[in-house]
Amino acid sequence: MRAATMRLNQNTLLLGKKVVLVPYTSEHVPRYHEWMKSEELQRLTASEPLTLEQEYAMQRSWREDADKCTFIVLDAEKWQAQPGTTEESCMVGDVNLFLTDLEDPTLGEIEVMIAEPSCRGKGLGTEAVLAMLSYGKKVSDHARSDQV
């Protein structure tokens, strides 16, 4: 997988049974910022508290970095229940794919955070990780076929 392919998810929606994965956009930042005020989440994610302005800068960085792919995890049931429901109101966490070796783009790391305590232990994180693995493999296979 070429590093530049990581930004392909900018217009991608991944629909599962329990989760919907959408690209992390500036519209998601206020809710994400509220989550990250939690000392528990800071500890679990080894994160430092950021100002809202810093959180917007971080979101832009994640969107532009060629070695990262970030999706916001939405509760699929809530998202599909009412047409017009905002993504922000359905947010439960995020899932990230990081390329760890640009010389070997088949090596990476996946992280998932289910930030909403009421949504933990219900399989949403598992489905988000499996969807991200599938997406990463598909993008990697596509990039390799382009190189042949």
PDB file of C-alpha atoms in Angstrom:
ATOM      1  CA  MET A   1       0.000   0.000   0.000  1.00  0.00           C
ATOM      2  CA  ARG A   2       1.445   3.364  -0.940  1.00  0.00           C
ATOM      3  CA  ALA A   3       1.354   5.831   1.912  1.00  0.00           C
ATOM      4  CA  ALA A   4      -0.703   8.312  -0.099  1.00  0.00           C
ATOM      5  CA  THR A   5      -3.517   5.775  -0.314  1.00  0.00           C
ATOM      6  CA  MET A   6      -4.327   6.266   3.371  1.00  0.00           C
ATOM      7  CA  ARG A   7      -6.210   9.468   2.532  1.00  0.00           C
ATOM      8  CA  LEU A   8      -8.612   7.516   0.332  1.00  0.00           C
ATOM      9  CA  ASN A   9     -11.040   7.179   3.210  1.00  0.00           C
ATOM     10  CA  GLN A  10     -11.981  10.870   2.982  1.00  0.00           C
ATOM     11  CA  ASN A  11     -15.143   9.918   1.065  1.00  0.00           C
ATOM     12  CA  THR A  12     -15.649   6.399   2.439  1.00  0.00           C
ATOM     13  CA  LEU A  13     -18.470   5.090   4.613  1.00  0.00           C
ATOM     14  CA  LEU A  14     -18.234   1.531   5.963  1.00  0.00           C
ATOM     15  CA  LEU A  15     -21.555   0.049   7.056  1.00  0.00           C
ATOM     16  CA  GLY A  16     -21.702  -2.893   9.431  1.00  0.00           C
ATOM     17  CA  LYS A  17     -24.442  -4.489  11.496  1.00  0.00           C
ATOM     18  CA  LYS A  18     -23.541  -2.642  14.692  1.00  0.00           C
ATOM     19  CA  VAL A  19     -21.343   0.227  13.512  1.00  0.00           C
ATOM     20  CA  VAL A  20     -20.975   2.720  10.725  1.00  0.00           C
ATOM     21  CA  LEU A  21     -17.471   4.060  10.102  1.00  0.00           C
ATOM     22  CA  VAL A  22     -17.220   7.576   8.699  1.00  0.00           C
ATOM     23  CA  PRO A  23     -14.154   9.767   8.076  1.00  0.00           C
ATOM     24  CA  TYR A  24     -13.174  11.995  11.007  1.00  0.00           C
ATOM     25  CA  THR A  25     -14.189  15.522   9.981  1.00  0.00           C
ATOM     26  CA  SER A  26     -14.243  18.888  11.707  1.00  0.00           C
ATOM     27  CA  GLU A  27     -17.942  18.366  12.496  1.00  0.00           C
ATOM     28  CA  HIS A  28     -16.973  15.530  14.856  1.00  0.00           C
ATOM     29  CA  VAL A  29     -14.360  17.512  16.791  1.00  0.00           C
ATOM     30  CA  PRO A  30     -16.592  19.090  19.493  1.00  0.00           C
ATOM     31  CA  ARG A  31     -17.954  15.712  20.637  1.00  0.00           C
ATOM     32  CA  TYR A  32     -14.527  14.081  20.366  1.00  0.00           C
ATOM     33  CA  HIS A  33     -13.059  16.928  22.428  1.00  0.00           C
ATOM     34  CA  GLU A  34     -15.680  16.377  25.134  1.00  0.00           C
ATOM     35  CA  TRP A  35     -14.764  12.694  25.296  1.00  0.00           C
ATOM     36  CA  MET A  36     -11.084  13.447  25.621  1.00  0.00           C
ATOM     37  CA  LYS A  37     -11.661  15.605  28.693  1.00  0.00           C
ATOM     38  CA  SER A  38     -12.212  12.327  30.551  1.00  0.00           C
ATOM     39  CA  GLU A  39      -9.230  11.430  32.714  1.00  0.00           C
ATOM     40  CA  GLU A  40     -10.095   7.755  32.221  1.00  0.00           C
ATOM     41  CA  LEU A  41      -9.940   8.045  28.407  1.00  0.00           C
ATOM     42  CA  GLN A  42      -6.751  10.105  28.618  1.00  0.00           C
ATOM     43  CA  ARG A  43      -5.172   7.352  30.702  1.00  0.00           C
ATOM     44  CA  LEU A  44      -6.466   4.508  28.519  1.00  0.00           C
ATOM     45  CA  THR A  45      -5.346   6.193  25.281  1.00  0.00           C
ATOM     46  CA  ALA A  46      -2.104   7.655  26.668  1.00  0.00           C
ATOM     47  CA  SER A  47      -3.370  11.076  25.581  1.00  0.00           C
ATOM     48  CA  GLU A  48      -2.737  14.553  26.906  1.00  0.00           C
ATOM     49  CA  PRO A  49      -5.588  17.034  27.316  1.00  0.00           C
ATOM     50  CA  LEU A  50      -5.902  19.398  24.353  1.00  0.00           C
ATOM     51  CA  THR A  51      -7.698  22.682  23.881  1.00  0.00           C
ATOM     52  CA  LEU A  52     -10.527  22.723  21.352  1.00  0.00           C
ATOM     53  CA  GLU A  53      -8.256  24.625  18.966  1.00  0.00           C
ATOM     54  CA  GLN A  54      -5.547  21.961  19.352  1.00  0.00           C
ATOM     55  CA  GLU A  55      -8.151  19.236  18.758  1.00  0.00           C
ATOM     56  CA  TYR A  56      -9.155  20.857  15.449  1.00  0.00           C
ATOM     57  CA  ALA A  57      -5.465  21.018  14.461  1.00  0.00           C
ATOM     58  CA  MET A  58      -5.057  17.333  15.382  1.00  0.00           C
ATOM     59  CA  GLN A  59      -8.085  16.397  13.259  1.00  0.00           C
ATOM     60  CA  ARG A  60      -6.599  18.243  10.265  1.00  0.00           C
ATOM     61  CA  SER A  61      -3.275  16.493  10.852  1.00  0.00           C
ATOM     62  CA  TRP A  62      -4.916  13.054  10.926  1.00  0.00           C
ATOM     63  CA  ARG A  63      -6.826  13.862   7.733  1.00  0.00           C
ATOM     64  CA  GLU A  64      -3.678  14.983   5.893  1.00  0.00           C
ATOM     65  CA  ASP A  65      -1.119  12.467   7.190  1.00  0.00           C
ATOM     66  CA  ALA A  66      -0.458   9.807   4.571  1.00  0.00           C
ATOM     67  CA  ASP A  67       0.357   7.137   7.175  1.00  0.00           C
ATOM     68  CA  LYS A  68      -2.909   7.394   9.146  1.00  0.00           C
ATOM     69  CA  CYS A  69      -6.483   6.380   8.459  1.00  0.00           C
ATOM     70  CA  THR A  70      -9.109   7.436  10.985  1.00  0.00           C
ATOM     71  CA  PHE A  71     -12.806   6.708  11.091  1.00  0.00           C
ATOM     72  CA  ILE A  72     -15.362   7.830  13.639  1.00  0.00           C
ATOM     73  CA  VAL A  73     -17.447   4.919  14.926  1.00  0.00           C
ATOM     74  CA  LEU A  74     -21.195   5.526  14.853  1.00  0.00           C
ATOM     75  CA  ASP A  75     -23.891   3.387  16.464  1.00  0.00           C
ATOM     76  CA  ALA A  76     -25.487   1.870  13.335  1.00  0.00           C
ATOM     77  CA  GLU A  77     -28.855   1.259  14.972  1.00  0.00           C
ATOM     78  CA  LYS A  78     -29.146   4.862  16.109  1.00  0.00           C
ATOM     79  CA  TRP A  79     -27.794   6.214  12.796  1.00  0.00           C
ATOM     80  CA  GLN A  80     -30.264   4.203  10.713  1.00  0.00           C
ATOM     81  CA  ALA A  81     -33.296   4.651  13.003  1.00  0.00           C
ATOM     82  CA  GLN A  82     -34.128   8.215  12.034  1.00  0.00           C
ATOM     83  CA  PRO A  83     -33.257   9.747   8.678  1.00  0.00           C
ATOM     84  CA  GLY A  84     -31.509  13.052   9.179  1.00  0.00           C
ATOM     85  CA  THR A  85     -29.954  12.054  12.497  1.00  0.00           C
ATOM     86  CA  THR A  86     -26.624  13.832  12.830  1.00  0.00           C
ATOM     87  CA  GLU A  87     -23.445  11.785  12.872  1.00  0.00           C
ATOM     88  CA  GLU A  88     -22.359  13.652  15.986  1.00  0.00           C
ATOM     89  CA  SER A  89     -25.383  12.374  17.924  1.00  0.00           C
ATOM     90  CA  CYS A  90     -24.529   8.770  16.925  1.00  0.00           C
ATOM     91  CA  MET A  91     -20.799   8.893  17.721  1.00  0.00           C
ATOM     92  CA  VAL A  92     -19.495   6.194  20.059  1.00  0.00           C
ATOM     93  CA  GLY A  93     -15.730   6.184  19.377  1.00  0.00           C
ATOM     94  CA  ASP A  94     -13.029   5.997  16.757  1.00  0.00           C
ATOM     95  CA  VAL A  95     -10.803   3.481  15.004  1.00  0.00           C
ATOM     96  CA  ASN A  96      -7.384   4.204  13.531  1.00  0.00           C
ATOM     97  CA  LEU A  97      -4.960   2.449  11.214  1.00  0.00           C
ATOM     98  CA  PHE A  98      -1.343   3.596  11.323  1.00  0.00           C
ATOM     99  CA  LEU A  99       1.333   2.463   8.903  1.00  0.00           C
ATOM    100  CA  THR A 100       4.339   1.694  11.077  1.00  0.00           C
ATOM    101  CA  ASP A 101       6.913   1.046   8.342  1.00  0.00           C
ATOM    102  CA  LEU A 102       6.678   3.090   5.147  1.00  0.00           C
ATOM    103  CA  GLU A 103       9.134   0.677   3.500  1.00  0.00           C
ATOM    104  CA  ASP A 104       6.723  -2.193   4.171  1.00  0.00           C
ATOM    105  CA  PRO A 105       3.184  -0.851   3.967  1.00  0.00           C
ATOM    106  CA  THR A 106       1.747  -4.222   4.991  1.00  0.00           C
ATOM    107  CA  LEU A 107       2.862  -3.460   8.569  1.00  0.00           C
ATOM    108  CA  GLY A 108       0.547  -1.372  10.682  1.00  0.00           C
ATOM    109  CA  GLU A 109      -1.186  -0.843  13.953  1.00  0.00           C
ATOM    110  CA  ILE A 110      -4.901  -0.590  14.675  1.00  0.00           C
ATOM    111  CA  GLU A 111      -6.376   1.221  17.641  1.00  0.00           C
ATOM    112  CA  VAL A 112     -10.019   1.409  18.656  1.00  0.00           C
ATOM    113  CA  MET A 113     -11.679   3.537  21.320  1.00  0.00           C
ATOM    114  CA  ILE A 114     -15.285   3.128  22.350  1.00  0.00           C
ATOM    115  CA  ALA A 115     -15.591   6.375  24.269  1.00  0.00           C
ATOM    116  CA  GLU A 116     -19.243   6.093  25.271  1.00  0.00           C
ATOM    117  CA  PRO A 117     -19.322   3.919  28.405  1.00  0.00           C
ATOM    118  CA  SER A 118     -22.873   2.701  27.669  1.00  0.00           C
ATOM    119  CA  CYS A 119     -21.679   1.321  24.309  1.00  0.00           C
ATOM    120  CA  ARG A 120     -18.805  -0.758  25.670  1.00  0.00           C
ATOM    121  CA  GLY A 121     -18.979  -4.533  25.873  1.00  0.00           C
ATOM    122  CA  LYS A 122     -21.516  -4.792  23.048  1.00  0.00           C
ATOM    123  CA  GLY A 123     -19.208  -5.813  20.207  1.00  0.00           C
ATOM    124  CA  LEU A 124     -18.989  -2.384  18.573  1.00  0.00           C
ATOM    125  CA  GLY A 125     -15.218  -2.211  19.019  1.00  0.00           C
ATOM    126  CA  THR A 126     -14.766  -5.712  17.610  1.00  0.00           C
ATOM    127  CA  GLU A 127     -16.831  -4.912  14.534  1.00  0.00           C
ATOM    128  CA  ALA A 128     -15.010  -1.589  14.045  1.00  0.00           C
ATOM    129  CA  VAL A 129     -11.606  -3.323  14.140  1.00  0.00           C
ATOM    130  CA  LEU A 130     -12.717  -6.055  11.732  1.00  0.00           C
ATOM    131  CA  ALA A 131     -14.108  -3.444   9.324  1.00  0.00           C
ATOM    132  CA  MET A 132     -10.858  -1.467   9.513  1.00  0.00           C
ATOM    133  CA  LEU A 133      -8.787  -4.617   8.882  1.00  0.00           C
ATOM    134  CA  SER A 134     -10.924  -5.453   5.863  1.00  0.00           C
ATOM    135  CA  TYR A 135     -10.704  -1.892   4.552  1.00  0.00           C
ATOM    136  CA  GLY A 136      -6.925  -1.764   5.049  1.00  0.00           C
ATOM    137  CA  LYS A 137      -6.464  -5.062   3.206  1.00  0.00           C
ATOM    138  CA  LYS A 138      -8.692  -3.937   0.340  1.00  0.00           C
ATOM    139  CA  VAL A 139      -6.795  -0.656  -0.051  1.00  0.00           C
ATOM    140  CA  SER A 140      -3.464  -2.491   0.222  1.00  0.00           C
ATOM    141  CA  ASP A 141      -4.454  -5.084  -2.396  1.00  0.00           C
ATOM    142  CA  HIS A 142      -5.699  -2.349  -4.729  1.00  0.00           C
ATOM    143  CA  ALA A 143      -2.462  -0.378  -4.347  1.00  0.00           C
ATOM    144  CA  ARG A 144      -0.373  -3.482  -5.073  1.00  0.00           C
ATOM    145  CA  SER A 145      -2.371  -4.291  -8.211  1.00  0.00           C
ATOM    146  CA  ASP A 146      -1.773  -0.719  -9.410  1.00  0.00           C
ATOM    147  CA  GLN A 147       1.979  -1.259  -9.074  1.00  0.00           C
ATOM    148  CA  VAL A 148       2.038  -4.370 -11.272  1.00  0.00           C
TER     149      VAL A 148
END
